[in-house]
Coordinates of C-alpha atoms and ligand atoms in Angstrom, one line a residue:
M166 CA -19.1 -41.6 -27.4
G167 CA -19.9 -44.0 -24.4
E168 CA -21.7 -42.9 -21.3
I169 CA -21.6 -39.2 -22.0
G170 CA -24.7 -37.7 -23.4
C171 CA -26.1 -34.1 -23.7
A172 CA -28.1 -33.2 -20.7
S173 CA -31.1 -30.7 -20.9
N174 CA -31.0 -27.9 -18.5
S175 CA -34.0 -29.4 -16.5
D176 CA -31.7 -32.3 -15.5
Y177 CA -29.7 -29.8 -13.3
S178 CA -31.0 -28.2 -10.1
R179 CA -30.5 -27.0 -6.7
G180 CA -32.6 -28.5 -4.0
N181 CA -35.8 -29.0 -6.1
G182 CA -35.6 -32.8 -6.1
L183 CA -34.1 -33.4 -9.6
K184 CA -30.8 -35.2 -10.0
V185 CA -27.8 -33.1 -10.4
M186 CA -25.5 -34.7 -13.1
T187 CA -21.7 -34.9 -13.0
Q188 CA -20.2 -31.5 -13.8
Y189 CA -16.7 -30.8 -15.2
I190 CA -13.8 -28.4 -14.4
F191 CA -10.9 -28.3 -16.9
V192 CA -7.5 -26.7 -15.7
T193 CA -5.3 -25.4 -18.5
G194 CA -2.1 -23.7 -18.1
G195 CA -0.4 -20.7 -20.1
V196 CA 2.8 -18.7 -20.2
V197 CA 5.2 -21.2 -18.8
S198 CA 5.1 -24.8 -17.5
G199 CA 5.7 -25.7 -13.8
L200 CA 3.2 -23.2 -12.6
G201 CA 1.6 -25.7 -10.1
K202 CA -1.4 -26.7 -12.2
G203 CA -1.4 -30.0 -10.2
L204 CA -1.4 -28.4 -7.0
T205 CA -4.1 -25.9 -7.9
S206 CA -6.3 -28.5 -9.2
A207 CA -5.9 -30.5 -6.0
A208 CA -6.7 -27.5 -3.9
I209 CA -9.7 -26.8 -6.0
G210 CA -10.7 -30.4 -5.0
T211 CA -10.2 -29.7 -1.4
L212 CA -12.6 -26.7 -1.6
L213 CA -15.4 -28.7 -3.3
E214 CA -15.1 -31.6 -0.9
S215 CA -15.4 -29.1 2.2
H216 CA -18.9 -28.3 0.5
G217 CA -19.8 -32.1 0.6
L218 CA -19.2 -32.7 -3.1
K219 CA -17.7 -36.1 -4.3
I220 CA -15.0 -35.1 -6.9
A221 CA -12.7 -37.2 -9.1
L222 CA -9.4 -35.7 -10.3
Q223 CA -7.6 -36.6 -13.5
K224 CA -4.5 -35.5 -15.5
F225 CA -3.9 -35.5 -19.2
D226 CA -0.3 -35.6 -20.1
P227 CA 0.3 -34.8 -23.8
Y228 CA 3.7 -36.7 -24.3
I229 CA 4.0 -39.8 -26.3
N230 CA 5.1 -42.2 -23.7
V231 CA 2.1 -44.4 -22.6
D232 CA 3.0 -43.8 -19.1
P233 CA 5.9 -42.3 -17.1
G234 CA 7.0 -45.7 -15.9
T235 CA 9.7 -46.0 -18.4
M236 CA 11.1 -42.5 -18.0
S237 CA 14.1 -41.5 -15.9
P238 CA 13.3 -39.7 -12.6
F239 CA 15.6 -36.8 -14.0
Q240 CA 13.1 -36.4 -16.9
H241 CA 10.0 -36.8 -15.0
G242 CA 10.3 -36.9 -11.3
E243 CA 8.5 -39.5 -9.1
V244 CA 6.4 -42.1 -10.8
Y245 CA 3.2 -42.3 -8.8
V246 CA 1.6 -45.7 -8.3
T247 CA -2.1 -46.1 -8.2
P248 CA -3.8 -48.8 -6.0
D249 CA -4.7 -50.7 -9.3
G250 CA -1.1 -50.8 -10.3
A251 CA -0.7 -47.8 -12.9
E252 CA 2.4 -45.9 -13.1
T253 CA 1.3 -42.3 -13.4
D254 CA 2.3 -38.6 -12.9
L255 CA 3.4 -37.2 -9.6
D256 CA 0.4 -34.7 -9.7
L257 CA -1.8 -37.6 -8.7
G258 CA 0.0 -37.6 -5.5
H259 CA -1.3 -34.1 -4.7
Y260 CA -4.7 -35.2 -5.8
E261 CA -4.6 -37.9 -3.1
R262 CA -3.0 -35.8 -0.4
F263 CA -5.3 -32.9 -0.8
T264 CA -8.6 -34.8 -1.2
S265 CA -10.2 -38.2 -0.6
C266 CA -10.9 -38.9 -4.3
E267 CA -10.2 -42.4 -5.5
I268 CA -7.4 -42.6 -8.1
S269 CA -6.8 -45.3 -10.6
A270 CA -5.4 -46.0 -14.0
H271 CA -8.2 -43.7 -15.6
S272 CA -6.9 -40.9 -13.5
N273 CA -3.9 -40.3 -15.9
Y274 CA -4.0 -40.4 -19.7
T275 CA -1.0 -39.7 -22.0
T276 CA -1.1 -39.1 -25.7
G277 CA 0.5 -42.6 -25.9
K278 CA -2.1 -44.3 -23.9
I279 CA -4.9 -42.5 -26.0
Y280 CA -3.2 -43.4 -29.3
S281 CA -2.5 -46.9 -28.4
A282 CA -6.1 -47.5 -27.4
V283 CA -7.2 -46.1 -30.9
I284 CA -4.7 -48.2 -32.8
Q285 CA -5.5 -51.3 -31.1
R286 CA -9.2 -50.8 -32.0
E287 CA -8.1 -50.1 -35.6
R288 CA -6.1 -53.3 -35.6
R289 CA -9.3 -55.2 -34.4
G290 CA -11.3 -53.7 -37.2
D291 CA -13.6 -51.7 -34.9
Y292 CA -13.6 -48.8 -37.2
L293 CA -15.4 -50.7 -40.0
G294 CA -13.2 -49.4 -42.7
K295 CA -13.3 -45.7 -42.0
T296 CA -10.3 -43.6 -42.1
V297 CA -9.1 -43.2 -38.5
Q298 CA -8.1 -39.5 -37.7
V299 CA -7.2 -37.1 -34.9
I300 CA -10.7 -35.6 -35.1
P301 CA -13.1 -37.5 -34.4
H302 CA -11.4 -40.7 -33.2
I303 CA -8.5 -39.4 -31.0
T304 CA -10.7 -36.5 -29.6
D305 CA -13.6 -39.1 -28.9
E306 CA -11.2 -41.4 -27.0
I307 CA -10.0 -38.3 -25.1
K308 CA -13.7 -37.5 -24.2
D309 CA -14.3 -41.1 -23.2
S310 CA -11.5 -41.2 -20.8
I311 CA -13.0 -38.2 -19.1
A312 CA -16.2 -40.1 -18.9
K313 CA -14.4 -43.0 -17.3
V314 CA -13.7 -41.1 -14.1
G315 CA -17.1 -39.2 -14.1
S316 CA -19.0 -42.1 -12.6
T317 CA -22.6 -41.5 -11.6
D318 CA -21.9 -40.9 -7.9
V319 CA -19.3 -38.2 -8.8
D320 CA -20.3 -34.6 -8.6
V321 CA -17.6 -32.9 -10.1
V322 CA -14.7 -34.2 -12.3
I323 CA -11.5 -31.9 -12.3
T324 CA -9.3 -32.6 -15.2
E325 CA -5.8 -31.0 -15.6
I326 CA -4.2 -30.6 -18.9
G327 CA -0.3 -31.0 -18.6
G328 CA 1.8 -28.6 -20.6
T329 CA 1.2 -25.2 -21.9
V330 CA -1.5 -23.6 -24.1
G331 CA 0.3 -23.4 -27.6
D332 CA 2.1 -26.5 -27.4
I333 CA 1.4 -28.5 -30.6
E334 CA 1.1 -31.8 -28.8
S335 CA -1.7 -30.3 -26.5
L336 CA -4.0 -29.5 -29.4
P337 CA -6.1 -32.8 -29.6
F338 CA -6.9 -32.6 -25.9
L339 CA -7.9 -28.9 -26.0
E340 CA -10.1 -29.5 -29.2
A341 CA -11.6 -32.5 -27.1
L342 CA -12.3 -30.3 -24.2
R343 CA -13.9 -27.7 -26.5
Q344 CA -16.3 -30.3 -27.8
F345 CA -17.0 -31.5 -24.4
G346 CA -17.8 -28.2 -23.2
H347 CA -20.2 -27.7 -26.3
Q348 CA -21.9 -31.0 -25.7
H349 CA -22.3 -30.6 -22.0
G350 CA -23.7 -27.0 -21.9
R351 CA -21.5 -24.2 -20.5
E352 CA -23.3 -24.3 -17.2
N353 CA -21.9 -28.0 -16.7
V354 CA -18.3 -27.3 -17.6
L355 CA -16.0 -24.8 -16.1
F356 CA -12.8 -23.8 -17.8
I357 CA -10.0 -22.5 -15.4
H358 CA -6.8 -21.0 -16.8
L359 CA -3.7 -20.8 -14.7
T360 CA -1.0 -18.3 -15.8
L361 CA 1.9 -16.3 -14.6
L362 CA 2.1 -12.7 -13.9
P363 CA 5.8 -12.0 -14.1
F364 CA 7.3 -8.9 -12.1
I365 CA 9.7 -6.8 -14.1
K366 CA 12.2 -5.5 -11.6
A367 CA 13.6 -2.6 -13.7
S368 CA 10.2 -1.2 -14.1
G369 CA 8.8 -2.3 -10.8
E370 CA 5.7 -3.7 -12.6
I371 CA 3.6 -6.7 -12.8
K372 CA 3.0 -7.6 -16.5
T373 CA -0.4 -8.9 -17.8
K374 CA 0.6 -9.4 -21.4
P375 CA 1.7 -12.9 -21.3
T376 CA -1.7 -13.9 -19.6
Q377 CA -3.7 -11.8 -22.3
H378 CA -1.7 -13.7 -25.1
S379 CA -2.2 -17.1 -23.5
V380 CA -5.9 -16.5 -23.2
G381 CA -5.9 -15.3 -26.7
R382 CA -4.4 -18.7 -27.7
L383 CA -7.1 -20.4 -26.0
R384 CA -9.9 -18.4 -27.7
E385 CA -8.5 -19.2 -31.0
I386 CA -9.1 -22.9 -30.2
G387 CA -12.6 -21.9 -29.1
I388 CA -12.2 -22.1 -25.4
L389 CA -13.2 -19.2 -23.4
P390 CA -11.9 -19.3 -19.8
D391 CA -14.5 -18.8 -17.1
L392 CA -11.9 -18.3 -14.2
L393 CA -8.3 -17.1 -14.4
V394 CA -5.9 -18.2 -11.6
C395 CA -2.7 -16.0 -11.9
R396 CA 0.5 -17.1 -10.3
T397 CA 2.8 -14.3 -8.9
E398 CA 5.6 -13.5 -6.5
M399 CA 4.3 -10.1 -5.4
D400 CA 0.9 -8.7 -4.2
V401 CA -1.3 -7.6 -7.0
E402 CA -3.1 -4.1 -7.2
K403 CA -6.8 -4.2 -8.0
E404 CA -6.0 -2.2 -11.4
V405 CA -4.1 -5.3 -12.5
T406 CA -7.0 -7.7 -11.8
E407 CA -9.3 -5.1 -13.5
K408 CA -7.2 -4.9 -16.5
L409 CA -7.0 -8.7 -16.6
A410 CA -10.8 -9.0 -16.4
L411 CA -11.3 -6.5 -19.2
F412 CA -8.8 -8.0 -21.7
C413 CA -9.4 -11.6 -20.9
N414 CA -13.2 -11.2 -21.1
V415 CA -14.0 -12.3 -17.5
P416 CA -15.8 -10.7 -14.5
V417 CA -13.2 -9.2 -12.1
E418 CA -14.5 -11.5 -9.4
S419 CA -13.2 -14.5 -11.8
V420 CA -9.7 -13.4 -11.5
F421 CA -7.9 -15.0 -8.6
I422 CA -4.3 -14.3 -7.5
E423 CA -2.2 -17.2 -6.3
K424 CA 0.7 -15.5 -4.7
D425 CA 3.7 -17.8 -3.6
V426 CA 2.7 -19.4 -0.3
E427 CA 4.9 -18.6 2.7
T428 CA 5.2 -21.7 4.7
S429 CA 3.7 -24.8 2.8
I430 CA 1.8 -25.9 -0.2
Y431 CA -1.0 -27.0 2.4
E432 CA -1.8 -23.2 2.6
L433 CA -3.1 -23.2 -0.9
P434 CA -6.6 -24.4 -0.4
L435 CA -7.1 -21.7 2.3
V436 CA -5.6 -19.1 -0.1
L437 CA -8.1 -19.8 -2.8
R438 CA -10.8 -20.0 -0.2
Q439 CA -10.4 -16.6 1.1
Q440 CA -10.9 -15.1 -2.4
Q441 CA -14.1 -17.2 -2.7
L442 CA -13.0 -19.4 -5.5
D443 CA -15.3 -22.2 -4.0
T444 CA -18.4 -19.8 -4.2
Q445 CA -17.6 -18.9 -7.9
I446 CA -17.4 -22.5 -8.8
L447 CA -20.6 -23.4 -6.9
N448 CA -22.4 -20.5 -8.5
H449 CA -21.2 -21.4 -12.1
F450 CA -22.6 -24.9 -11.5
R451 CA -25.8 -23.7 -9.7
R452 CA -25.0 -25.8 -6.6
E453 CA -25.8 -25.0 -3.0
P454 CA -22.9 -24.5 -0.7
G455 CA -22.1 -27.1 2.0
S456 CA -20.6 -26.4 5.4
G457 CA -17.4 -25.3 3.7
N458 CA -15.6 -26.5 6.9
M459 CA -11.7 -26.2 6.4
D460 CA -10.8 -26.8 10.2
N461 CA -8.4 -29.8 9.4
W462 CA -6.6 -27.5 7.0
I463 CA -6.2 -24.7 9.4
E464 CA -4.9 -27.0 12.0
V465 CA -2.2 -28.5 9.6
V466 CA -1.0 -25.0 8.6
E467 CA -1.0 -23.8 12.2
S468 CA 1.2 -26.9 13.0
L469 CA 3.6 -26.2 10.2
R470 CA 3.8 -22.6 11.1
H471 CA 4.3 -23.1 14.8
P472 CA 5.9 -26.5 15.5
K473 CA 7.0 -27.4 19.0
H474 CA 10.2 -29.6 18.0
E475 CA 12.5 -29.9 15.1
I476 CA 14.4 -32.8 13.9
E477 CA 16.6 -33.4 10.8
V478 CA 16.2 -36.5 8.5
A479 CA 18.9 -37.6 6.2
V480 CA 17.3 -38.7 2.8
V481 CA 20.1 -40.5 1.1
G482 CA 19.3 -41.3 -2.6
K483 CA 20.5 -41.3 -6.1
Y484 CA 18.3 -38.5 -7.5
I485 CA 18.8 -36.3 -4.6
E486 CA 19.3 -33.1 -6.6
L487 CA 15.6 -33.0 -7.9
T488 CA 13.3 -32.8 -5.0
D489 CA 10.4 -34.0 -7.4
S490 CA 12.0 -37.4 -7.7
Y491 CA 11.0 -38.3 -4.1
K492 CA 8.2 -36.0 -3.8
S493 CA 5.7 -38.2 -1.8
I494 CA 8.6 -39.1 0.6
Y495 CA 9.2 -35.5 1.5
E496 CA 5.5 -35.0 1.9
A497 CA 5.0 -38.0 4.0
L498 CA 8.0 -37.0 6.2
T499 CA 6.3 -33.6 6.7
H500 CA 3.1 -35.2 7.5
G501 CA 4.8 -37.4 10.2
G502 CA 6.1 -33.9 11.4
I503 CA 2.7 -32.5 11.5
H504 CA 1.4 -35.5 13.6
N505 CA 4.2 -35.0 16.0
N506 CA 4.2 -31.3 16.2
T507 CA 7.5 -31.2 14.8
R508 CA 9.3 -29.4 11.8
V509 CA 11.2 -31.8 9.9
R510 CA 14.3 -30.6 8.2
F511 CA 15.8 -32.5 5.3
R512 CA 19.5 -33.3 4.8
R513 CA 19.5 -34.3 1.2
V514 CA 22.5 -36.6 0.7
Q515 CA 23.8 -38.1 -2.5
A516 CA 24.4 -41.8 -1.9
E517 CA 27.6 -41.8 -4.0
D518 CA 29.1 -39.4 -1.6
L519 CA 28.9 -42.2 1.0
A520 CA 30.6 -44.8 -1.1
N521 CA 34.0 -44.2 0.5
G522 CA 35.1 -42.4 3.5
D523 CA 33.7 -41.6 6.9
P524 CA 29.9 -41.7 7.0
E525 CA 30.0 -39.7 10.2
S526 CA 31.2 -36.5 8.3
V527 CA 28.2 -36.7 6.0
L528 CA 25.5 -38.1 8.3
G529 CA 26.7 -36.8 11.8
G530 CA 24.0 -35.2 13.8
V531 CA 20.9 -36.4 11.9
D532 CA 18.1 -37.6 13.9
A533 CA 16.8 -40.3 11.5
V534 CA 17.8 -41.7 8.1
L535 CA 15.7 -42.7 5.1
V536 CA 16.9 -44.6 2.1
P537 CA 14.3 -44.5 -0.7
G538 CA 13.6 -46.6 -3.6
G539 CA 15.8 -46.7 -6.7
F540 CA 17.2 -48.6 -9.7
G541 CA 20.6 -49.6 -11.0
E542 CA 24.2 -49.7 -9.5
R543 CA 25.0 -46.1 -8.8
G544 CA 24.6 -45.3 -5.2
L545 CA 24.2 -48.9 -3.8
E546 CA 27.6 -48.9 -2.0
G547 CA 26.8 -45.6 -0.5
K548 CA 23.2 -46.7 0.7
V549 CA 24.8 -49.8 2.2
N550 CA 27.3 -47.7 4.1
T551 CA 24.5 -45.4 5.2
I552 CA 22.5 -48.2 6.6
Q553 CA 25.4 -49.7 8.4
Y554 CA 25.9 -46.3 10.2
A555 CA 22.4 -46.0 11.0
R556 CA 22.1 -49.5 12.4
E557 CA 25.2 -49.4 14.5
N558 CA 24.5 -46.0 15.8
N559 CA 20.9 -46.8 16.8
I560 CA 19.7 -44.1 14.4
P561 CA 16.0 -44.6 13.5
F562 CA 15.8 -45.8 10.0
L563 CA 13.3 -46.4 7.3
G564 CA 14.3 -48.2 4.1
I565 CA 11.9 -48.3 1.1
C566 CA 12.0 -50.9 -1.8
Y567 CA 15.4 -50.4 -3.0
G568 CA 16.3 -49.2 0.4
M569 CA 14.9 -52.4 1.9
H570 CA 17.2 -54.4 -0.5
A571 CA 20.2 -52.3 0.6
A572 CA 19.2 -53.0 4.3
V573 CA 19.2 -56.9 3.5
I574 CA 22.6 -56.6 1.7
E575 CA 24.1 -54.7 4.4
Y576 CA 23.0 -57.1 7.1
C577 CA 24.3 -60.0 5.3
R578 CA 27.6 -58.4 4.5
N579 CA 28.3 -57.0 8.0
V580 CA 26.5 -59.2 10.5
L581 CA 26.5 -62.5 8.6
D582 CA 29.9 -61.7 7.1
I583 CA 28.7 -62.7 3.7
K584 CA 30.9 -60.2 1.9
E585 CA 29.8 -60.8 -1.5
A586 CA 26.2 -60.5 -0.8
S587 CA 24.3 -58.5 -3.4
S588 CA 21.4 -58.2 -5.7
T589 CA 21.1 -59.8 -9.1
E590 CA 19.8 -56.3 -10.2
I591 CA 23.4 -55.2 -9.7
H592 CA 25.6 -58.3 -9.9
K593 CA 24.1 -61.0 -12.2
D594 CA 26.4 -63.6 -11.2
T595 CA 26.9 -62.8 -7.5
P596 CA 27.7 -65.8 -5.4
H597 CA 25.3 -64.6 -2.8
P598 CA 22.1 -63.3 -4.4
V599 CA 20.4 -62.2 -1.2
I600 CA 18.0 -60.1 -3.4
T601 CA 16.7 -61.9 -6.7
L602 CA 14.2 -61.5 -9.4
L603 CA 10.6 -62.2 -8.5
Q604 CA 9.7 -65.6 -9.9
E605 CA 6.9 -64.0 -12.1
Q606 CA 9.4 -61.7 -13.7
H607 CA 11.7 -64.4 -15.3
E608 CA 9.6 -64.5 -18.6
V609 CA 9.2 -60.6 -18.7
S610 CA 11.0 -58.9 -21.4
E611 CA 8.9 -55.7 -22.0
K612 CA 9.9 -52.7 -19.7
G613 CA 6.6 -50.8 -19.6
G614 CA 4.0 -51.5 -16.9
T615 CA 5.4 -55.0 -16.1
M616 CA 6.9 -54.6 -12.6
R617 CA 5.0 -55.9 -9.6
L618 CA 2.7 -53.0 -9.3
G619 CA -0.1 -51.5 -7.1
G620 CA -1.8 -52.5 -3.9
W621 CA -0.9 -56.0 -2.6
P622 CA -1.7 -57.4 1.0
C623 CA 0.9 -57.6 3.7
K624 CA 0.6 -59.3 7.1
F625 CA 2.6 -58.3 10.1
K626 CA 4.4 -60.4 12.7
E627 CA 2.8 -60.2 16.2
G628 CA 4.9 -57.9 18.4
S629 CA 6.7 -56.1 15.2
I630 CA 7.3 -52.2 15.1
C631 CA 4.9 -52.4 12.2
E632 CA 2.1 -54.0 13.9
K633 CA 2.5 -51.5 16.6
E634 CA 2.6 -48.6 14.4
Y635 CA -0.3 -49.6 12.2
G636 CA -2.3 -50.9 15.0
V637 CA -3.6 -53.7 12.7
S638 CA -2.0 -56.8 11.2
D639 CA -3.2 -56.8 7.8
V640 CA -2.7 -54.0 5.3
S641 CA -2.5 -53.2 1.8
E642 CA 0.4 -51.3 0.4
R643 CA 1.5 -50.1 -3.1
H644 CA 4.5 -51.8 -4.9
R645 CA 6.7 -51.0 -7.8
H646 CA 9.5 -53.7 -8.0
R647 CA 11.1 -56.6 -10.0
Y648 CA 13.4 -57.9 -7.3
E649 CA 12.7 -59.4 -3.9
F650 CA 14.2 -61.0 -0.8
N651 CA 15.7 -64.3 -1.5
N652 CA 14.2 -66.9 1.0
D653 CA 17.2 -69.1 0.8
Y654 CA 18.8 -66.6 3.4
R655 CA 15.7 -66.4 5.6
D656 CA 16.7 -68.7 8.3
Q657 CA 20.4 -67.4 8.7
L658 CA 19.1 -63.8 8.8
I659 CA 16.4 -64.5 11.3
E660 CA 19.0 -66.2 13.5
A661 CA 21.3 -63.2 13.2
G662 CA 18.6 -61.0 14.4
L663 CA 16.9 -59.6 11.3
S664 CA 13.2 -60.0 12.0
I665 CA 10.9 -60.9 9.1
S666 CA 8.1 -58.7 10.3
G667 CA 5.9 -58.5 7.3
T668 CA 5.2 -61.0 4.6
S669 CA 2.6 -61.7 1.8
P670 CA -0.5 -63.5 3.4
D671 CA 0.9 -66.9 2.3
G672 CA 4.2 -65.9 4.0
N673 CA 6.4 -66.2 1.0
L674 CA 7.3 -62.9 0.0
V675 CA 9.1 -60.8 2.5
E676 CA 7.6 -57.4 2.7
V677 CA 9.2 -55.9 5.7
V678 CA 12.4 -56.6 7.7
E679 CA 13.2 -55.2 11.2
V680 CA 16.3 -55.1 13.1
E681 CA 16.0 -56.5 16.6
N682 CA 17.8 -54.6 19.5
H683 CA 17.6 -51.4 17.6
P684 CA 15.2 -48.7 18.7
W685 CA 13.5 -48.3 15.2
F686 CA 14.7 -50.0 12.1
V687 CA 12.1 -50.7 9.5
A688 CA 12.8 -51.6 5.8
C689 CA 9.8 -52.4 3.5
Q690 CA 9.5 -53.8 0.0
Y691 CA 6.5 -51.3 -0.6
H692 CA 6.2 -47.6 -1.0
P693 CA 4.2 -46.4 2.3
E694 CA 4.7 -42.7 0.9
F695 CA 1.8 -43.1 -1.3
Q696 CA -0.7 -43.4 1.4
S697 CA 0.0 -40.4 3.6
K698 CA -2.0 -37.3 4.1
P699 CA -1.3 -34.1 5.8
F700 CA -4.0 -34.7 8.6
D701 CA -3.6 -38.4 8.4
A702 CA 0.1 -39.3 8.4
H703 CA 1.1 -42.9 7.3
P704 CA 2.0 -45.0 10.5
L705 CA 5.6 -45.7 9.4
F706 CA 6.3 -41.9 8.8
R707 CA 4.6 -41.0 12.1
G708 CA 6.6 -43.6 14.0
L709 CA 9.9 -42.5 12.2
V710 CA 9.6 -38.9 13.2
K711 CA 8.5 -40.0 16.7
A712 CA 11.6 -42.2 17.2
A713 CA 13.8 -39.4 15.9
L714 CA 12.2 -37.0 18.3
E715 CA 12.8 -39.5 21.3
R716 CA 16.5 -40.1 20.2
R717 CA 16.9 -36.3 20.0
T718 CA 15.4 -35.7 23.5
Q719 CA 17.4 -38.4 25.1
S720 CA 20.7 -37.0 23.6
V721 CA 19.9 -33.4 25.0
Ligands
LIG966 N1 15.2 -51.7 -8.5 C1 14.5 -52.4 -7.5 C2 13.5 -53.5 -8.1 O1 13.1 -53.3 -9.2 C3 13.8 -51.5 -6.6 C4 12.6 -50.7 -7.2 C5 12.2 -49.5 -6.3 O2 12.9 -49.1 -5.3 N2 11.0 -49.0 -6.5 O3 13.0 -54.3 -7.4

């Protein structure tokens, strides 16, 4: 089982000089899906970091896809990209926004990823003729994957298990966690179960039975939750928590109420802190508390509650009806707002609605426009029209990935008058492929995990908006694309006022374009939204909100 061994009790200590080994929190969910296990896990990470602990966060997804990279955004929401180029679940975005944990390909395992590792090993003959089975081989693989994030300098690993207790596909994961708890000692493993307390309007009551049943399901598997976190829309009376404690076999101090937050998800760490969730966890692990300083979170929430200004940003995309599809973008815009003391309102616009007709009727009055990444034909023409409107009306604009492709196409069509300019992603035989397949992609036929992925370096041109906003000229940003700017059009575009303001260090791949003689127009090949935090907004989102604010103040 790799690096994991059973530790004797004497290995763990508080302040008596002995080394404290990595400890583990497992977050399961019951009653219904979509309760916010990812956010809760991230907020627990925030609390532990406030006590000076180094944490790692990880998610298990019990579906069969090897990763969500091949799934439709309608199915899965945003695909979150790690610095080492893994396509992962969007909950990892919460992990990075709420904590300073390092994420990597090991931070997200699906059933598909676990099984494919075991099957590859079986094909290599590593099992020496044994029958390969769910128990022990799949469960061992799951336990090994937990060990991969629990490196020696990590104090606490927090692993979230996707899905709901009772799902058939979750069973191998839960069995692995049960074994893990048994092997590592109950004092080094903490099980947190997140459930829902529904409010029945007709009787005016909060019901505890679904929680009792889901804890019962966990117990059947051999897992006894140590802490319960109960989601609710209403305030919860003391008798309800006492009842939950009694029937679910936990002390009453171990029942936490997670009522819907009022203003923002960034209140969550403070809500849990107020109920001393951090103290309970530290006590369980027999660790000394640290400073517990949460000042930056208090400031973030204050700024969200009482902003000085307000702006409206149009986000023009293809998957607009599902906010999860552009999760990190909305969060990063909010961060840009926090930095500028500004509430950012979103006008979510379906790109197709702009394919024909007057953009003014859809976009009129917005202070900034953002066109996010995307795939396929639907929506391209609407995005191009949107960008023309933003460019010609001096509206601050940020284009991301496909949004950058659309910006280049727009400039070619409307400034260089190359009317048939397009991307070969959409029109294979276009006479003007201003966006083409990356050289390295020509031989690629498999879809999963084969795009240009992860962190790649980018160098900014002196005097560019990017250089000014970032304050440095060399950065690393995360990518997820197959198509790129076609250098055959580079000189014409530069001459026509489209500045190539960011490239790969060898100057070959165009990473950012900016429109000269425009107050703020940036379109980047990479995804800046993956590196933004509530108290440390990404430079481009800070810059976009600032430019929007300036435009608004000027027009008043
Ligand atoms: N579809 C485009 C490509 O593959 C853009 C991808 C994206 O926006 N993430 O290059």
